[in-house]
Amino acid sequence: MTKAISPRSRKVRILATLGPASNTPEMIERLFHAGADAFRINMSHGDQASKIPVFQAIRALEKKLGRPSTILADLQGPKLRVGKFAEGKVTLIAGHEFTLDRDSAPGDATRVELPHREIFEAAVADARLLLDDGKLVLRVTSAQPDRLTCRVEVGGALSNNKGLNVPDMVLPMAALTEKDRSDLAFAVEQGADWIALSFVQRPEDLMEARRLIGGKAALLAKIEKPSAIARLEEIVEQCDGVMVARGDLGVELPPQTVPPLQKRIVETARRLGRPVIVATQMLESMIESPSPTRAEVSDVATAVYDGADAIMLSAESAAGQWPIESVAMMNSIADAVERDPTHGDRVHFTITRPDPTTADALSEAAKNIASTVSAAAILCFTSSGSTARRIARERPSVPIMVLTPKIETARRLGLLWGVHAVHTRDVDSFEEMVAKSKRMALRHHIGKAGDRLILCAGVPFRTPGSTNVLHVVTLVGDELKNHRGDSEGA
């Protein structure tokens, strides 16, 4: 049997994006050892065939290490772009008029094609249009079915096919394009554990993706539109997890509003028991530099103090010059923050009141008992992962070891705060649960002789959603003696 790997010392998870700088089997393993807990595959870049070896390399590493691996496939979503210019590029001057229309003829300094009828349907006078990641700003002065007359508020160079953001509109368009549907089917077929949906504007946007996934992966909503903020709680309730996609939020909203919104999204997700990822530009300077700025270190630390489940690297690990160093730096920042004596108090600034259910009551009790008796860990048996999510929501001071007979569940839990998931055979009796919990705690170095463990499970066993048992045990230390093993992965 593969030797068990000890849990991470920190509780926040690290999600590393794979790309040209990091998508070989050797680099993926180095990223793991540097601190990456889960891997993001960006479906916006490259074709599907090029991603098959990446999926395979992650799963091969899972087998080699004997530890469930977590894959998040991030869909591109609708991309709004202007058309082409006759000269390839123009300069817009502040105060001048500029028109967006449905004419496919090459543009000039006075007009250009906008090939998105949905924008014409939603546009109203005084709405802002942001071009090239917000570098240029237009203000609509007149909106007609096939023509938007605008005033240039912030000018500059504009070239072919530059992106467009519409912060003041809810567009009548689906969150999934044909490319997204194809990429989603491909990612599910390859065994992705999470599907991230871009451009979410309203809770209804999640319905088609949920149907297409068919229960084969968890669904994550990227919060990157002002319209999503307006219905944040409804969106969080409809998905399995959320991402604070600060890149587009920072384009469509004034930058000073993004930090409080980040805290609001994290708080909402935590309160509703959904894992939350803070993403984009966390260690941006490490794309080219071997060390981050002080501001970036503080930014990562803030997300950890806020109690985010995971923090994400984008181009830093995907295309930068220092992918391993970026992951190692994020790992060291998180470790330092979690060693801060005030960290435990800070992550509980968000009040997570339990729902009036037995499972929620036991999860809160498990956290409190673990603290009171100085337990080494909380262990839970789960089939669906719901018990683990409830316990993680409470942000206990000790590690959460999850034992599950479903490898799919173990993999999905890789984005959950404080969770060390183990794929192992299920148990059939209370006595077997206690004995197995002790052995697993010793084998995974999560406890030693004399340590107390808090066990959480449901009786009868093999019944999803039946969490009703909380039990405290003490490790003797010889539970592994004369025992052949627990068939992890069986």
CSV table of C-alpha atoms in Angstrom, one decimal:
chain,number,residue,atom,x,y,z
A,1,MET,CA,0.0,0.0,0.0
A,2,THR,CA,1.2,3.6,-0.8
A,3,LYS,CA,2.7,5.3,2.2
A,4,ALA,CA,0.2,7.8,3.6
A,5,ILE,CA,1.1,11.5,3.2
A,6,SER,CA,0.7,13.7,6.2
A,7,PRO,CA,-2.0,16.5,6.0
A,8,ARG,CA,-0.9,20.0,5.2
A,9,SER,CA,0.0,22.0,8.3
A,10,ARG,CA,-2.2,24.9,7.1
A,11,LYS,CA,-6.0,24.8,6.7
A,12,VAL,CA,-6.5,27.2,3.7
A,13,ARG,CA,-6.1,25.4,0.4
A,14,ILE,CA,-3.9,26.6,-2.6
A,15,LEU,CA,-5.3,26.3,-6.1
A,16,ALA,CA,-2.6,26.5,-8.8
A,17,THR,CA,-3.5,27.2,-12.4
A,18,LEU,CA,-1.6,25.0,-14.9
A,19,GLY,CA,-0.3,26.3,-18.2
A,20,PRO,CA,2.8,26.3,-20.5
A,21,ALA,CA,5.1,26.9,-17.5
A,22,SER,CA,3.7,24.1,-15.4
A,23,ASN,CA,1.6,21.5,-17.1
A,24,THR,CA,4.2,18.6,-17.4
A,25,PRO,CA,4.0,15.7,-15.0
A,26,GLU,CA,7.3,16.7,-13.4
A,27,MET,CA,6.2,20.3,-12.8
A,28,ILE,CA,2.8,19.3,-11.5
A,29,GLU,CA,4.4,17.1,-8.9
A,30,ARG,CA,6.8,19.9,-7.9
A,31,LEU,CA,3.9,22.3,-7.5
A,32,PHE,CA,2.2,19.8,-5.2
A,33,HIS,CA,5.3,19.4,-3.0
A,34,ALA,CA,5.6,23.2,-3.0
A,35,GLY,CA,2.1,23.5,-1.6
A,36,ALA,CA,-0.5,23.2,-4.3
A,37,ASP,CA,-3.6,21.3,-3.1
A,38,ALA,CA,-5.7,21.6,-6.3
A,39,PHE,CA,-5.1,22.4,-9.9
A,40,ARG,CA,-7.1,24.7,-12.2
A,41,ILE,CA,-7.2,24.0,-15.9
A,42,ASN,CA,-8.2,27.1,-17.9
A,43,MET,CA,-10.4,26.2,-20.8
A,44,SER,CA,-9.9,29.6,-22.4
A,45,HIS,CA,-6.5,28.7,-23.7
A,46,GLY,CA,-5.5,25.9,-26.0
A,47,ASP,CA,-7.6,23.1,-27.5
A,48,GLN,CA,-9.2,20.2,-25.7
A,49,ALA,CA,-6.7,17.6,-27.0
A,50,SER,CA,-3.8,19.5,-25.4
A,51,LYS,CA,-5.5,19.2,-22.0
A,52,ILE,CA,-5.9,15.4,-22.0
A,53,PRO,CA,-2.3,14.8,-20.9
A,54,VAL,CA,-2.7,17.4,-18.1
A,55,PHE,CA,-5.7,15.6,-16.7
A,56,GLN,CA,-3.8,12.3,-17.0
A,57,ALA,CA,-0.8,13.7,-15.2
A,58,ILE,CA,-2.8,14.9,-12.3
A,59,ARG,CA,-4.5,11.5,-11.9
A,60,ALA,CA,-1.1,9.7,-12.2
A,61,LEU,CA,0.2,11.9,-9.4
A,62,GLU,CA,-2.8,11.0,-7.3
A,63,LYS,CA,-2.0,7.3,-7.8
A,64,LYS,CA,1.7,7.8,-7.1
A,65,LEU,CA,1.1,9.7,-3.9
A,66,GLY,CA,-2.0,7.8,-2.7
A,67,ARG,CA,-3.7,11.1,-2.1
A,68,PRO,CA,-6.9,12.3,-3.9
A,69,SER,CA,-6.2,15.1,-6.4
A,70,THR,CA,-8.6,17.9,-7.2
A,71,ILE,CA,-9.1,19.3,-10.7
A,72,LEU,CA,-11.1,22.5,-11.4
A,73,ALA,CA,-12.0,23.2,-15.1
A,74,ASP,CA,-12.7,26.9,-15.6
A,75,LEU,CA,-15.0,27.7,-18.6
A,76,GLN,CA,-14.3,30.7,-20.7
A,77,GLY,CA,-17.8,32.2,-20.7
A,78,PRO,CA,-19.1,34.8,-23.2
A,79,LYS,CA,-16.4,37.1,-24.4
A,80,LEU,CA,-17.6,40.5,-25.5
A,81,ARG,CA,-15.4,42.2,-28.1
A,82,VAL,CA,-15.5,45.0,-30.6
A,83,GLY,CA,-14.8,44.4,-34.3
A,84,LYS,CA,-11.8,45.2,-36.5
A,85,PHE,CA,-10.4,48.5,-37.7
A,86,ALA,CA,-9.4,49.3,-41.3
A,87,GLU,CA,-5.9,50.3,-40.0
A,88,GLY,CA,-5.9,47.7,-37.2
A,89,LYS,CA,-5.8,50.5,-34.5
A,90,VAL,CA,-7.3,53.9,-33.8
A,91,THR,CA,-7.0,56.5,-31.0
A,92,LEU,CA,-10.1,57.7,-29.2
A,93,ILE,CA,-10.0,61.2,-27.9
A,94,ALA,CA,-11.8,62.2,-24.7
A,95,GLY,CA,-14.8,64.4,-25.3
A,96,HIS,CA,-15.3,63.1,-28.9
A,97,GLU,CA,-18.1,61.0,-30.2
A,98,PHE,CA,-17.7,57.3,-31.0
A,99,THR,CA,-20.3,54.9,-32.4
A,100,LEU,CA,-20.8,51.2,-31.9
A,101,ASP,CA,-23.0,49.6,-34.6
A,102,ARG,CA,-24.0,46.4,-36.3
A,103,ASP,CA,-22.2,47.2,-39.5
A,104,SER,CA,-19.5,44.6,-40.2
A,105,ALA,CA,-17.4,47.1,-42.3
A,106,PRO,CA,-13.9,47.8,-40.8
A,107,GLY,CA,-14.0,50.6,-38.3
A,108,ASP,CA,-12.2,54.0,-38.0
A,109,ALA,CA,-11.8,56.7,-35.4
A,110,THR,CA,-15.6,57.4,-35.5
A,111,ARG,CA,-17.1,54.0,-35.3
A,112,VAL,CA,-16.6,50.2,-35.1
A,113,GLU,CA,-18.7,47.1,-35.2
A,114,LEU,CA,-20.1,45.6,-32.0
A,115,PRO,CA,-21.2,42.0,-32.9
A,116,HIS,CA,-23.4,41.4,-29.8
A,117,ARG,CA,-27.1,42.1,-30.3
A,118,GLU,CA,-27.7,41.5,-26.6
A,119,ILE,CA,-25.8,44.7,-25.7
A,120,PHE,CA,-28.0,46.7,-28.1
A,121,GLU,CA,-31.1,45.2,-26.4
A,122,ALA,CA,-29.9,46.1,-22.9
A,123,ALA,CA,-28.2,49.4,-23.5
A,124,VAL,CA,-29.7,52.6,-22.2
A,125,ALA,CA,-28.6,56.2,-22.2
A,126,ASP,CA,-25.9,57.0,-19.6
A,127,ALA,CA,-24.6,53.4,-19.4
A,128,ARG,CA,-20.9,52.9,-19.3
A,129,LEU,CA,-18.9,50.8,-21.8
A,130,LEU,CA,-15.4,49.8,-20.7
A,131,LEU,CA,-12.9,48.8,-23.4
A,132,ASP,CA,-9.6,46.9,-23.2
A,133,ASP,CA,-9.9,45.9,-19.5
A,134,GLY,CA,-11.3,49.3,-18.5
A,135,LYS,CA,-8.4,51.4,-20.0
A,136,LEU,CA,-11.0,53.3,-22.2
A,137,VAL,CA,-14.4,54.4,-21.0
A,138,LEU,CA,-17.4,55.3,-23.2
A,139,ARG,CA,-20.7,56.8,-22.0
A,140,VAL,CA,-23.8,56.0,-24.1
A,141,THR,CA,-25.6,59.2,-25.1
A,142,SER,CA,-28.2,57.5,-27.5
A,143,ALA,CA,-29.2,53.9,-27.6
A,144,GLN,CA,-30.9,52.5,-30.8
A,145,PRO,CA,-31.6,48.9,-31.9
A,146,ASP,CA,-28.5,48.8,-34.1
A,147,ARG,CA,-26.5,51.8,-33.0
A,148,LEU,CA,-25.0,53.1,-29.8
A,149,THR,CA,-23.8,56.7,-29.9
A,150,CYS,CA,-21.3,57.3,-27.1
A,151,ARG,CA,-19.1,60.1,-25.7
A,152,VAL,CA,-15.5,59.2,-25.0
A,153,GLU,CA,-14.8,59.8,-21.3
A,154,VAL,CA,-11.4,58.2,-21.1
A,155,GLY,CA,-9.5,57.9,-24.4
A,156,GLY,CA,-6.5,56.0,-25.7
A,157,ALA,CA,-5.5,53.5,-28.3
A,158,LEU,CA,-8.0,50.9,-29.3
A,159,SER,CA,-7.1,47.9,-31.6
A,160,ASN,CA,-8.9,45.0,-33.2
A,161,ASN,CA,-11.1,42.7,-31.2
A,162,LYS,CA,-10.4,44.3,-27.8
A,163,GLY,CA,-12.6,43.2,-25.0
A,164,LEU,CA,-15.7,45.1,-23.8
A,165,ASN,CA,-17.2,45.2,-20.3
A,166,VAL,CA,-20.8,46.4,-19.6
A,167,PRO,CA,-21.0,47.0,-15.8
A,168,ASP,CA,-24.3,48.9,-15.9
A,169,MET,CA,-26.3,46.2,-17.7
A,170,VAL,CA,-27.7,42.7,-17.2
A,171,LEU,CA,-27.4,41.2,-20.6
A,172,PRO,CA,-30.1,38.8,-22.0
A,173,MET,CA,-27.5,36.2,-22.8
A,174,ALA,CA,-26.8,32.7,-21.5
A,175,ALA,CA,-23.7,32.2,-19.3
A,176,LEU,CA,-22.7,29.2,-21.5
A,177,THR,CA,-21.6,29.6,-25.1
A,178,GLU,CA,-21.3,26.7,-27.6
A,179,LYS,CA,-17.6,26.5,-26.8
A,180,ASP,CA,-18.4,26.3,-23.0
A,181,ARG,CA,-20.9,23.5,-23.6
A,182,SER,CA,-18.3,21.5,-25.5
A,183,ASP,CA,-15.6,22.2,-23.0
A,184,LEU,CA,-17.9,21.3,-20.1
A,185,ALA,CA,-18.8,17.9,-21.7
A,186,PHE,CA,-15.1,17.3,-22.3
A,187,ALA,CA,-14.0,18.3,-18.8
A,188,VAL,CA,-16.7,16.0,-17.2
A,189,GLU,CA,-15.6,13.2,-19.5
A,190,GLN,CA,-12.0,13.7,-18.4
A,191,GLY,CA,-13.1,13.5,-14.7
A,192,ALA,CA,-13.0,17.2,-13.6
A,193,ASP,CA,-14.1,17.5,-10.0
A,194,TRP,CA,-15.3,21.1,-10.2
A,195,ILE,CA,-16.6,23.1,-13.1
A,196,ALA,CA,-16.2,26.9,-12.8
A,197,LEU,CA,-18.8,29.0,-14.6
A,198,SER,CA,-17.8,32.4,-15.8
A,199,PHE,CA,-20.0,35.5,-16.4
A,200,VAL,CA,-22.7,34.5,-13.9
A,201,GLN,CA,-25.2,37.4,-13.7
A,202,ARG,CA,-28.1,35.7,-11.9
A,203,PRO,CA,-29.0,32.4,-10.2
A,204,GLU,CA,-30.8,31.2,-13.3
A,205,ASP,CA,-27.5,31.2,-15.2
A,206,LEU,CA,-26.4,28.1,-13.1
A,207,MET,CA,-29.3,25.9,-14.2
A,208,GLU,CA,-28.1,24.8,-17.6
A,209,ALA,CA,-24.6,24.1,-16.3
A,210,ARG,CA,-26.1,22.1,-13.4
A,211,ARG,CA,-28.2,20.1,-15.9
A,212,LEU,CA,-25.3,19.4,-18.3
A,213,ILE,CA,-22.9,18.3,-15.4
A,214,GLY,CA,-25.5,15.8,-14.3
A,215,GLY,CA,-24.1,15.3,-10.8
A,216,LYS,CA,-20.7,14.3,-12.2
A,217,ALA,CA,-18.9,17.3,-10.8
A,218,ALA,CA,-19.4,20.2,-8.4
A,219,LEU,CA,-20.5,23.6,-9.8
A,220,LEU,CA,-18.6,26.8,-8.9
A,221,ALA,CA,-19.9,30.3,-9.7
A,222,LYS,CA,-17.4,33.0,-10.5
A,223,ILE,CA,-18.5,36.3,-9.0
A,224,GLU,CA,-17.1,38.9,-11.5
A,225,LYS,CA,-20.1,41.0,-12.5
A,226,PRO,CA,-21.8,43.8,-10.6
A,227,SER,CA,-25.2,42.2,-11.5
A,228,ALA,CA,-24.1,39.1,-9.6
A,229,ILE,CA,-23.5,41.1,-6.5
A,230,ALA,CA,-27.1,42.3,-6.6
A,231,ARG,CA,-28.3,38.7,-6.3
A,232,LEU,CA,-25.3,37.3,-4.4
A,233,GLU,CA,-27.1,35.2,-1.8
A,234,GLU,CA,-29.4,33.6,-4.4
A,235,ILE,CA,-26.4,32.7,-6.6
A,236,VAL,CA,-24.5,31.2,-3.7
A,237,GLU,CA,-27.5,29.1,-2.6
A,238,GLN,CA,-27.7,27.6,-6.2
A,239,CYS,CA,-24.0,26.5,-6.5
A,240,ASP,CA,-21.6,24.3,-4.7
A,241,GLY,CA,-18.9,26.9,-4.3
A,242,VAL,CA,-17.9,30.4,-5.4
A,243,MET,CA,-14.9,32.3,-6.6
A,244,VAL,CA,-14.1,36.0,-5.9
A,245,ALA,CA,-12.9,36.7,-9.5
A,246,ARG,CA,-11.3,40.1,-8.7
A,247,GLY,CA,-10.0,40.7,-12.2
A,248,ASP,CA,-13.3,41.5,-13.9
A,249,LEU,CA,-14.8,42.9,-10.7
A,250,GLY,CA,-11.9,45.4,-10.6
A,251,VAL,CA,-12.6,46.4,-14.2
A,252,GLU,CA,-16.3,46.9,-13.9
A,253,LEU,CA,-16.3,48.5,-10.4
A,254,PRO,CA,-14.2,51.2,-8.9
A,255,PRO,CA,-11.1,49.5,-7.5
A,256,GLN,CA,-11.7,50.8,-3.9
A,257,THR,CA,-15.0,48.8,-3.8
A,258,VAL,CA,-13.4,45.5,-4.5
A,259,PRO,CA,-11.9,44.8,-1.0
A,260,PRO,CA,-15.2,45.2,0.9
A,261,LEU,CA,-17.0,43.2,-1.8
A,262,GLN,CA,-14.4,40.4,-1.4
A,263,LYS,CA,-15.2,40.3,2.3
A,264,ARG,CA,-18.9,40.3,1.6
A,265,ILE,CA,-18.7,37.4,-0.8
A,266,VAL,CA,-16.4,35.4,1.5
A,267,GLU,CA,-18.8,36.1,4.4
A,268,THR,CA,-21.9,35.1,2.4
A,269,ALA,CA,-20.3,31.9,1.1
A,270,ARG,CA,-19.1,30.9,4.6
A,271,ARG,CA,-22.5,31.6,6.2
A,272,LEU,CA,-24.2,29.5,3.6
A,273,GLY,CA,-21.6,26.7,3.9
A,274,ARG,CA,-20.1,26.9,0.4
A,275,PRO,CA,-16.3,26.8,-0.1
A,276,VAL,CA,-15.0,30.2,-1.4
A,277,ILE,CA,-11.9,30.9,-3.4
A,278,VAL,CA,-10.2,34.3,-3.6
A,279,ALA,CA,-8.5,34.7,-7.0
A,280,THR,CA,-6.7,36.9,-9.4
A,281,GLN,CA,-3.5,39.0,-9.1
A,282,MET,CA,-2.6,37.6,-5.7
A,283,LEU,CA,1.1,37.4,-6.4
A,284,GLU,CA,1.1,39.1,-9.8
A,285,SER,CA,4.6,40.5,-9.7
A,286,MET,CA,5.9,36.9,-9.4
A,287,ILE,CA,5.1,36.3,-13.0
A,288,GLU,CA,8.4,38.0,-13.7
A,289,SER,CA,10.0,38.5,-10.3
A,290,PRO,CA,11.2,35.7,-7.9
A,291,SER,CA,9.7,37.7,-4.9
A,292,PRO,CA,6.4,39.4,-4.4
A,293,THR,CA,5.7,43.0,-3.3
A,294,ARG,CA,4.8,43.7,0.3
A,295,ALA,CA,1.3,44.7,-0.8
A,296,GLU,CA,0.8,41.3,-2.5
A,297,VAL,CA,1.9,39.5,0.7
A,298,SER,CA,-0.6,41.5,2.7
A,299,ASP,CA,-3.3,40.8,0.1
A,300,VAL,CA,-2.8,37.0,0.4
A,301,ALA,CA,-2.7,37.3,4.2
A,302,THR,CA,-6.0,39.2,4.3
A,303,ALA,CA,-7.8,36.4,2.4
A,304,VAL,CA,-6.4,33.9,4.9
A,305,TYR,CA,-7.5,36.0,7.9
A,306,ASP,CA,-10.9,36.4,6.3
A,307,GLY,CA,-11.3,32.6,6.4
A,308,ALA,CA,-11.4,31.9,2.6
A,309,ASP,CA,-11.3,28.2,1.8
A,310,ALA,CA,-8.8,28.6,-0.9
A,311,ILE,CA,-6.5,31.1,-2.5
A,312,MET,CA,-5.6,30.9,-6.2
A,313,LEU,CA,-2.6,31.6,-8.5
A,314,SER,CA,-3.4,32.4,-12.1
A,315,ALA,CA,-0.6,33.4,-14.5
A,316,GLU,CA,1.9,33.2,-11.7
A,317,SER,CA,1.9,29.4,-11.8
A,318,ALA,CA,0.5,29.0,-15.4
A,319,ALA,CA,2.8,31.1,-17.5
A,320,GLY,CA,5.2,33.0,-15.2
A,321,GLN,CA,8.9,32.6,-14.8
A,322,TRP,CA,8.7,31.4,-11.2
A,323,PRO,CA,5.8,28.9,-10.9
A,324,ILE,CA,7.3,26.8,-8.1
A,325,GLU,CA,8.4,29.8,-6.2
A,326,SER,CA,5.0,31.4,-6.5
A,327,VAL,CA,3.3,28.4,-4.9
A,328,ALA,CA,6.0,28.1,-2.2
A,329,MET,CA,5.6,31.8,-1.4
A,330,MET,CA,1.8,31.5,-1.1
A,331,ASN,CA,2.3,28.4,1.1
A,332,SER,CA,4.7,30.2,3.4
A,333,ILE,CA,2.4,33.3,3.7
A,334,ALA,CA,-0.5,31.1,4.6
A,335,ASP,CA,1.5,29.1,7.1
A,336,ALA,CA,2.7,32.3,8.8
A,337,VAL,CA,-0.8,33.8,9.0
A,338,GLU,CA,-2.3,30.6,10.5
A,339,ARG,CA,0.5,30.5,13.1
A,340,ASP,CA,-0.5,34.0,14.3
A,341,PRO,CA,-2.2,33.6,17.7
A,342,THR,CA,-5.0,35.9,16.6
A,343,HIS,CA,-5.8,33.9,13.5
A,344,GLY,CA,-8.4,31.7,15.2
A,345,ASP,CA,-10.3,34.7,16.5
A,346,ARG,CA,-10.2,36.5,13.2
A,347,VAL,CA,-11.6,33.7,11.1
A,348,HIS,CA,-14.6,33.6,13.4
A,349,PHE,CA,-15.5,37.2,12.8
A,350,THR,CA,-18.1,35.7,10.4
A,351,ILE,CA,-20.9,34.2,12.4
A,352,THR,CA,-22.0,30.9,11.0
A,353,ARG,CA,-25.2,30.0,12.9
A,354,PRO,CA,-26.2,26.3,12.5
A,355,ASP,CA,-29.4,25.4,10.8
A,356,PRO,CA,-31.9,23.6,13.0
A,357,THR,CA,-30.7,20.2,12.0
A,358,THR,CA,-29.0,17.4,13.8
A,359,ALA,CA,-26.1,17.4,11.4
A,360,ASP,CA,-25.5,21.2,11.9
A,361,ALA,CA,-25.9,20.9,15.7
A,362,LEU,CA,-23.3,18.1,15.8
A,363,SER,CA,-20.9,20.0,13.6
A,364,GLU,CA,-20.9,23.0,15.9
A,365,ALA,CA,-20.6,20.7,18.9
A,366,ALA,CA,-17.6,18.9,17.3
A,367,LYS,CA,-15.8,22.2,16.9
A,368,ASN,CA,-16.5,23.2,20.5
A,369,ILE,CA,-15.6,19.9,22.0
A,370,ALA,CA,-12.4,19.7,20.0
A,371,SER,CA,-11.4,23.0,21.5
A,372,THR,CA,-12.5,22.2,25.0
A,373,VAL,CA,-10.6,18.9,25.3
A,374,SER,CA,-7.7,19.9,23.0
A,375,ALA,CA,-8.4,17.1,20.5
A,376,ALA,CA,-5.9,16.4,17.8
A,377,ALA,CA,-8.5,16.2,15.0
A,378,ILE,CA,-12.1,15.8,14.0
A,379,LEU,CA,-12.7,12.7,11.9
A,380,CYS,CA,-15.9,12.2,9.9
A,381,PHE,CA,-17.3,9.5,7.7
A,382,THR,CA,-19.2,10.8,4.7
A,383,SER,CA,-20.5,9.6,1.4
A,384,SER,CA,-21.6,12.9,-0.2
A,385,GLY,CA,-19.2,15.2,1.7
A,386,SER,CA,-22.0,17.2,3.3
A,387,THR,CA,-20.9,16.4,6.8
A,388,ALA,CA,-17.4,17.6,6.0
A,389,ARG,CA,-18.7,20.9,4.5
A,390,ARG,CA,-20.8,21.5,7.7
A,391,ILE,CA,-17.8,20.9,9.9
A,392,ALA,CA,-15.4,23.0,7.8
A,393,ARG,CA,-17.9,25.9,7.9
A,394,GLU,CA,-17.4,26.1,11.6
A,395,ARG,CA,-13.6,26.6,11.1
A,396,PRO,CA,-12.5,24.4,14.0
A,397,SER,CA,-9.0,24.9,15.4
A,398,VAL,CA,-8.0,21.3,14.5
A,399,PRO,CA,-7.6,19.4,11.2
A,400,ILE,CA,-10.6,17.7,9.7
A,401,MET,CA,-9.9,14.2,8.4
A,402,VAL,CA,-12.6,12.9,6.1
A,403,LEU,CA,-13.0,9.2,5.4
A,404,THR,CA,-15.2,8.4,2.4
A,405,PRO,CA,-15.8,5.3,0.2
A,406,LYS,CA,-16.3,7.6,-2.9
A,407,ILE,CA,-13.2,8.8,-4.7
A,408,GLU,CA,-15.3,11.5,-6.3
A,409,THR,CA,-16.2,12.9,-2.9
A,410,ALA,CA,-12.6,12.8,-1.7
A,411,ARG,CA,-11.5,14.7,-4.8
A,412,ARG,CA,-14.1,17.5,-4.5
A,413,LEU,CA,-13.2,18.1,-0.9
A,414,GLY,CA,-9.7,19.3,-2.0
A,415,LEU,CA,-11.0,22.9,-2.0
A,416,LEU,CA,-12.4,22.7,1.5
A,417,TRP,CA,-10.8,24.5,4.4
A,418,GLY,CA,-8.9,22.3,6.8
A,419,VAL,CA,-9.9,19.0,5.2
A,420,HIS,CA,-7.6,16.1,4.6
A,421,ALA,CA,-9.7,13.6,2.6
A,422,VAL,CA,-8.9,9.8,2.4
A,423,HIS,CA,-10.6,7.4,0.0
A,424,THR,CA,-11.1,4.2,1.9
A,425,ARG,CA,-13.6,1.4,2.4
A,426,ASP,CA,-16.8,2.2,4.3
A,427,VAL,CA,-17.6,0.8,7.7
A,428,ASP,CA,-20.6,-1.3,8.8
A,429,SER,CA,-20.6,-0.9,12.6
A,430,PHE,CA,-19.9,1.5,15.3
A,431,GLU,CA,-17.0,-0.6,16.6
A,432,GLU,CA,-15.5,-0.7,13.2
A,433,MET,CA,-15.8,3.0,12.8
A,434,VAL,CA,-13.9,3.7,16.0
A,435,ALA,CA,-11.2,1.2,15.2
A,436,LYS,CA,-10.7,2.4,11.7
A,437,SER,CA,-10.7,6.1,12.8
A,438,LYS,CA,-7.8,5.4,15.2
A,439,ARG,CA,-5.8,3.5,12.6
A,440,MET,CA,-6.3,6.2,10.0
A,441,ALA,CA,-5.3,8.9,12.4
A,442,LEU,CA,-2.1,7.1,13.2
A,443,ARG,CA,-1.3,6.1,9.6
A,444,HIS,CA,-1.8,9.7,8.3
A,445,HIS,CA,0.2,11.2,11.2
A,446,ILE,CA,-2.8,13.2,12.4
A,447,GLY,CA,-2.6,11.9,16.0
A,448,LYS,CA,-0.3,10.0,18.4
A,449,ALA,CA,-0.6,8.0,21.6
A,450,GLY,CA,-2.7,9.9,24.2
A,451,ASP,CA,-4.4,12.2,21.7
A,452,ARG,CA,-8.2,12.6,21.7
A,453,LEU,CA,-10.1,12.4,18.4
A,454,ILE,CA,-13.7,13.6,17.8
A,455,LEU,CA,-15.6,11.2,15.6
A,456,CYS,CA,-18.6,12.3,13.6
A,457,ALA,CA,-20.8,9.8,11.6
A,458,GLY,CA,-24.3,8.7,10.7
A,459,VAL,CA,-26.0,5.5,11.9
A,460,PRO,CA,-27.1,3.4,10.2
A,461,PHE,CA,-23.9,3.4,8.1
A,462,ARG,CA,-24.0,3.7,4.3
A,463,THR,CA,-27.0,6.1,4.6
A,464,PRO,CA,-26.3,9.5,3.1
A,465,GLY,CA,-27.5,12.5,5.2
A,466,SER,CA,-27.9,10.6,8.4
A,467,THR,CA,-25.2,12.3,10.6
A,468,ASN,CA,-26.3,11.7,14.2
A,469,VAL,CA,-23.3,10.4,16.2
A,470,LEU,CA,-20.6,12.4,17.9
A,471,HIS,CA,-18.0,10.3,19.8
A,472,VAL,CA,-14.7,11.1,21.6
A,473,VAL,CA,-11.9,8.5,21.6
A,474,THR,CA,-8.3,8.4,22.9
A,475,LEU,CA,-5.5,6.9,20.9
A,476,VAL,CA,-3.5,4.2,22.6
A,477,GLY,CA,-0.8,4.3,20.0
A,478,ASP,CA,-0.6,0.6,19.1
A,479,GLU,CA,-3.7,0.4,17.0
A,480,LEU,CA,-1.7,-0.3,13.8
A,481,LYS,CA,0.1,-3.2,15.4
A,482,ASN,CA,-0.6,-6.5,13.6
A,483,HIS,CA,-3.0,-4.8,11.3
A,484,ARG,CA,-2.5,-5.3,7.5
A,485,GLY,CA,-4.1,-2.1,6.2
A,486,ASP,CA,-7.3,-0.3,5.3
A,487,SER,CA,-7.4,-0.7,1.6
A,488,GLU,CA,-7.3,3.0,0.7
A,489,GLY,CA,-8.6,3.5,-2.8
A,490,ALA,CA,-10.7,0.3,-2.6
